[in-house]
Each structure stands twice: as structure tokens, then as C-alpha cells.
Amino acid sequence: AQSVAQPEDQVNVAEGNPLTVKCTYSVSGNPYLFWYVQYPNRGLQFLLKYITGDNLVKGSYGFEAEFNKSQTSFHLKKPSALVSDSALYFCAVRDEMWGSARQLTFGSGTQLTVLP
Amino acid sequence: DAMVIQNPRYQVTQFGKPVTLSCSQTLNHNVMYWYQQKSSQAPKLLFHYYDKDFNNEADTPDNFQSRRPNTSFCFLDIRSPGLGDAAMYLCATSRDRLAGYNEQFFGPGTRLTVL
């Protein structure tokens, strides 16, 4: 089975401070990991993904994520938060051993609020 | 710009009155998905098409149907909407189902209200 957990429903951070949105996963094989962002009344927007290789993945809008196999985590980070980063963030996983046979499993989402 | 388009953005229907939501894409992707999302929860996959091959999720109610007449268009039909079907419906595409690492591209969604 594949699963993903976002332990925080809500994260608040001051503008200019670093932000972290946490994600942990469980798969049988190797994971394909994704982060998506959703602004109010909009669809999900792809931010970045980990397939293999370098554990630090850089994505859109200055976001990055670090894959940690021993801790089964894929936390989303940004060095300096902007008010415009306020949105709902979803982590998602697919187990490599199933390939296309299993669809993406999404986390429950984390609402990020960046305070001016 | 290549994109995923959903029409209408907002749809109001009456309890039990059939409704159709539409999705089109200019990305020429093989795979198209329909998700249901309620109240900022995780999107829930209803079904997907790989080319013309339809794949229904086991827990998708029979009330939900889909059609994909060509590569570019996909429709979601709700035969008899109930109050519990009020939600945001998201269409997404990806390049190739066989490569599990391909990201999905989402449309802006259609918010369905059932009166």
C-alpha cells in the first residue's frame, strides 16, 4: 500500500522567514513524490517532484524539497516566505513498484498562511 | 499557452437533474482524470482515461459517468445529483500513464452546487 501524511493542518509563518511544510510517506518500493499548491477556487498547480537522484529538488516559485529516505520524508521548504505563498499545499506519492497501476495518493493538505 | 480548460467554472443544478461538466486540453496528453474535491480536502479520483481506455475507481458511485470522444475533450456526467455531490470537480491530464513519475496538470475546476 502507499500512503502519505501531512501532520499539520495549518502552518503560519511571518513574511521573510523560512517556511517548512511537512510530508511523510509509506511505500513498498521506491517513491515518486510530488508537491502541488492550490489557491482559493483554483485547481492544483504542480510545484516539484522527486523521482531519483539528488535528494534536494528545486521547483517553481523558489520552493524546494528534501527527500530523506531514512526518515521517509519529503518536506517542502522556502528560504523566505511571501504573503502570496499563502495557499493549500498537497503532498502526493506513487509507489514505483506499482508504476501506473496505482494512482497518486494525496495527503490531506496543509494550509499555509504567511503573515505580513 | 498549453493548458487544461474546464467549463463552466460554476454550475448550479437541482437535486436529481442531470448535469454535464466539460474539460478540454491543448497539451495532447494521453491520460485525463476526473477528481472530486470537497471543502479543501484531498482530491478524490473518480476515474481516468488512458487514450480511450476507461478506468473506474472501485468506490466511484454509478451516478457518475464519463465520456472521452477524442484526445482533447472529456466529460463528467452526473445522472442524478444529490446534495452530497456538491463539490469542486477537477480535471487533470498527464503525458503517459505508463511512466508513473509524470506530474499531472490540473484545470481550474468546476464548482458544483446542488439545490
PDB file of N, CA and C in Angstrom, chain A residues 32 34 36 38 41-44 46 49 51 88 90 94 100 103-104 106-108, chain B residues 9 33 35 37 40-42 45 48 90 97-98 100-101 103-104 106-108 111:
ATOM      1  N   TYR A  32       7.796   7.894  -5.890  1.00  0.00           N
ATOM      2  CA  TYR A  32       7.752   9.104  -6.688  1.00  0.00           C
ATOM      3  C   TYR A  32       6.952  10.098  -5.851  1.00  0.00           C
ATOM      4  N   PHE A  34       5.566  14.161  -5.016  1.00  0.00           N
ATOM      5  CA  PHE A  34       5.140  15.388  -5.688  1.00  0.00           C
ATOM      6  C   PHE A  34       4.624  16.385  -4.643  1.00  0.00           C
ATOM      7  N   TYR A  36       2.062  19.830  -4.750  1.00  0.00           N
ATOM      8  CA  TYR A  36       1.155  20.684  -5.503  1.00  0.00           C
ATOM      9  C   TYR A  36       0.673  21.800  -4.586  1.00  0.00           C
ATOM     10  N   GLN A  38      -2.514  24.784  -4.156  1.00  0.00           N
ATOM     11  CA  GLN A  38      -3.865  25.157  -4.608  1.00  0.00           C
ATOM     12  C   GLN A  38      -4.247  26.498  -3.996  1.00  0.00           C
ATOM     13  N   ASN A  41     -10.317  28.508  -4.896  1.00  0.00           N
ATOM     14  CA  ASN A  41     -11.165  28.338  -6.080  1.00  0.00           C
ATOM     15  C   ASN A  41     -10.368  28.107  -7.369  1.00  0.00           C
ATOM     16  N   ARG A  42      -9.249  27.456  -7.227  1.00  0.00           N
ATOM     17  CA  ARG A  42      -8.425  27.115  -8.384  1.00  0.00           C
ATOM     18  C   ARG A  42      -8.073  25.636  -8.349  1.00  0.00           C
ATOM     19  N   GLY A  43      -7.569  25.136  -9.469  1.00  0.00           N
ATOM     20  CA  GLY A  43      -7.071  23.769  -9.491  1.00  0.00           C
ATOM     21  C   GLY A  43      -5.702  23.674  -8.849  1.00  0.00           C
ATOM     22  N   LEU A  44      -5.185  22.459  -8.787  1.00  0.00           N
ATOM     23  CA  LEU A  44      -3.860  22.249  -8.212  1.00  0.00           C
ATOM     24  C   LEU A  44      -2.784  22.613  -9.236  1.00  0.00           C
ATOM     25  N   PHE A  46       1.303  22.111 -10.078  1.00  0.00           N
ATOM     26  CA  PHE A  46       2.497  21.331  -9.789  1.00  0.00           C
ATOM     27  C   PHE A  46       3.642  22.241  -9.371  1.00  0.00           C
ATOM     28  N   LYS A  49       8.891  17.650  -8.035  1.00  0.00           N
ATOM     29  CA  LYS A  49       8.783  16.215  -7.836  1.00  0.00           C
ATOM     30  C   LYS A  49      10.158  15.607  -7.607  1.00  0.00           C
ATOM     31  N   ILE A  51      12.039  11.962  -8.313  1.00  0.00           N
ATOM     32  CA  ILE A  51      11.971  10.646  -8.959  1.00  0.00           C
ATOM     33  C   ILE A  51      13.142   9.803  -8.495  1.00  0.00           C
ATOM     34  N   LEU A  88      -3.085  26.367  -0.070  1.00  0.00           N
ATOM     35  CA  LEU A  88      -3.204  24.998   0.411  1.00  0.00           C
ATOM     36  C   LEU A  88      -2.195  24.134  -0.332  1.00  0.00           C
ATOM     37  N   PHE A  90      -0.457  20.354  -1.082  1.00  0.00           N
ATOM     38  CA  PHE A  90      -0.674  18.917  -1.048  1.00  0.00           C
ATOM     39  C   PHE A  90       0.604  18.178  -1.430  1.00  0.00           C
ATOM     40  N   ARG A  94       3.434   8.155  -5.309  1.00  0.00           N
ATOM     41  CA  ARG A  94       3.103   6.964  -6.079  1.00  0.00           C
ATOM     42  C   ARG A  94       4.257   5.983  -5.868  1.00  0.00           C
ATOM     43  N   SER A 100       2.140   2.557 -13.038  1.00  0.00           N
ATOM     44  CA  SER A 100       0.885   3.204 -13.372  1.00  0.00           C
ATOM     45  C   SER A 100      -0.316   2.455 -12.812  1.00  0.00           C
ATOM     46  N   GLN A 103      -2.820   4.884  -8.677  1.00  0.00           N
ATOM     47  CA  GLN A 103      -2.851   6.310  -8.914  1.00  0.00           C
ATOM     48  C   GLN A 103      -2.181   7.041  -7.758  1.00  0.00           C
ATOM     49  N   LEU A 104      -2.045   8.324  -7.949  1.00  0.00           N
ATOM     50  CA  LEU A 104      -1.469   9.161  -6.904  1.00  0.00           C
ATOM     51  C   LEU A 104      -2.277   9.074  -5.615  1.00  0.00           C
ATOM     52  N   PHE A 106      -2.863  11.383  -2.407  1.00  0.00           N
ATOM     53  CA  PHE A 106      -2.638  12.737  -1.899  1.00  0.00           C
ATOM     54  C   PHE A 106      -2.695  12.748  -0.377  1.00  0.00           C
ATOM     55  N   GLY A 107      -1.911  13.649   0.217  1.00  0.00           N
ATOM     56  CA  GLY A 107      -2.068  13.938   1.626  1.00  0.00           C
ATOM     57  C   GLY A 107      -3.303  14.788   1.865  1.00  0.00           C
ATOM     58  N   SER A 108      -3.575  15.041   3.123  1.00  0.00           N
ATOM     59  CA  SER A 108      -4.801  15.759   3.500  1.00  0.00           C
ATOM     60  C   SER A 108      -4.694  17.261   3.313  1.00  0.00           C
TER      61      SER A 108
ATOM     62  N   ARG B   9     -17.123  27.288 -14.938  1.00  0.00           N
ATOM     63  CA  ARG B   9     -16.393  27.377 -13.682  1.00  0.00           C
ATOM     64  C   ARG B   9     -17.331  27.170 -12.494  1.00  0.00           C
ATOM     65  N   TYR B  33      -7.993  12.750 -16.197  1.00  0.00           N
ATOM     66  CA  TYR B  33      -8.523  12.335 -14.895  1.00  0.00           C
ATOM     67  C   TYR B  33      -9.678  13.245 -14.484  1.00  0.00           C
ATOM     68  N   TYR B  35     -11.378  14.319 -10.769  1.00  0.00           N
ATOM     69  CA  TYR B  35     -11.321  14.266  -9.325  1.00  0.00           C
ATOM     70  C   TYR B  35     -12.514  15.023  -8.738  1.00  0.00           C
ATOM     71  N   GLN B  37     -13.363  17.114  -5.214  1.00  0.00           N
ATOM     72  CA  GLN B  37     -12.725  17.697  -4.032  1.00  0.00           C
ATOM     73  C   GLN B  37     -13.765  18.441  -3.205  1.00  0.00           C
ATOM     74  N   SER B  40     -11.710  21.780   0.712  1.00  0.00           N
ATOM     75  CA  SER B  40     -10.255  21.819   0.914  1.00  0.00           C
ATOM     76  C   SER B  40      -9.687  20.481   1.386  1.00  0.00           C
ATOM     77  N   GLN B  41     -10.394  19.409   1.112  1.00  0.00           N
ATOM     78  CA  GLN B  41      -9.852  18.074   1.388  1.00  0.00           C
ATOM     79  C   GLN B  41      -8.971  17.637   0.230  1.00  0.00           C
ATOM     80  N   ALA B  42      -8.341  16.505   0.382  1.00  0.00           N
ATOM     81  CA  ALA B  42      -7.557  15.940  -0.712  1.00  0.00           C
ATOM     82  C   ALA B  42      -8.477  15.596  -1.886  1.00  0.00           C
ATOM     83  N   LEU B  45      -9.957  10.705  -6.610  1.00  0.00           N
ATOM     84  CA  LEU B  45     -10.028  10.282  -8.002  1.00  0.00           C
ATOM     85  C   LEU B  45     -11.323   9.524  -8.250  1.00  0.00           C
ATOM     86  N   HIS B  48     -10.288   7.652 -14.663  1.00  0.00           N
ATOM     87  CA  HIS B  48      -9.373   8.244 -15.623  1.00  0.00           C
ATOM     88  C   HIS B  48      -9.431   7.486 -16.936  1.00  0.00           C
ATOM     89  N   LEU B  90     -12.402  18.549 -10.452  1.00  0.00           N
ATOM     90  CA  LEU B  90     -11.137  18.903 -11.081  1.00  0.00           C
ATOM     91  C   LEU B  90     -10.811  17.923 -12.194  1.00  0.00           C
ATOM     92  N   ARG B  97       0.446   7.387 -18.753  1.00  0.00           N
ATOM     93  CA  ARG B  97       0.179   6.651 -17.526  1.00  0.00           C
ATOM     94  C   ARG B  97       1.285   5.656 -17.209  1.00  0.00           C
ATOM     95  N   LEU B  98       1.940   5.125 -18.233  1.00  0.00           N
ATOM     96  CA  LEU B  98       2.916   4.076 -18.008  1.00  0.00           C
ATOM     97  C   LEU B  98       4.117   4.575 -17.210  1.00  0.00           C
ATOM     98  N   GLY B 100       5.039   6.358 -14.220  1.00  0.00           N
ATOM     99  CA  GLY B 100       4.368   6.796 -13.005  1.00  0.00           C
ATOM    100  C   GLY B 100       4.898   8.075 -12.413  1.00  0.00           C
ATOM    101  N   TYR B 101       6.008   8.565 -12.963  1.00  0.00           N
ATOM    102  CA  TYR B 101       6.610   9.763 -12.399  1.00  0.00           C
ATOM    103  C   TYR B 101       6.167  11.051 -13.083  1.00  0.00           C
ATOM    104  N   GLU B 103       4.054  14.240 -13.758  1.00  0.00           N
ATOM    105  CA  GLU B 103       3.149  15.057 -12.967  1.00  0.00           C
ATOM    106  C   GLU B 103       1.840  15.275 -13.716  1.00  0.00           C
ATOM    107  N   GLN B 104       0.818  15.655 -12.963  1.00  0.00           N
ATOM    108  CA  GLN B 104      -0.478  15.937 -13.544  1.00  0.00           C
ATOM    109  C   GLN B 104      -0.666  17.452 -13.665  1.00  0.00           C
ATOM    110  N   PHE B 106      -3.555  20.309 -13.850  1.00  0.00           N
ATOM    111  CA  PHE B 106      -4.950  20.467 -13.451  1.00  0.00           C
ATOM    112  C   PHE B 106      -5.595  21.672 -14.116  1.00  0.00           C
ATOM    113  N   GLY B 107      -6.892  21.524 -14.398  1.00  0.00           N
ATOM    114  CA  GLY B 107      -7.692  22.662 -14.789  1.00  0.00           C
ATOM    115  C   GLY B 107      -8.108  23.457 -13.559  1.00  0.00           C
ATOM    116  N   PRO B 108      -8.816  24.586 -13.771  1.00  0.00           N
ATOM    117  CA  PRO B 108      -9.185  25.455 -12.658  1.00  0.00           C
ATOM    118  C   PRO B 108     -10.335  24.910 -11.824  1.00  0.00           C
ATOM    119  N   ARG B 111     -17.030  24.370  -9.821  1.00  0.00           N
ATOM    120  CA  ARG B 111     -17.692  24.234  -8.517  1.00  0.00           C
ATOM    121  C   ARG B 111     -19.171  23.960  -8.752  1.00  0.00           C
TER     122      ARG B 111
END
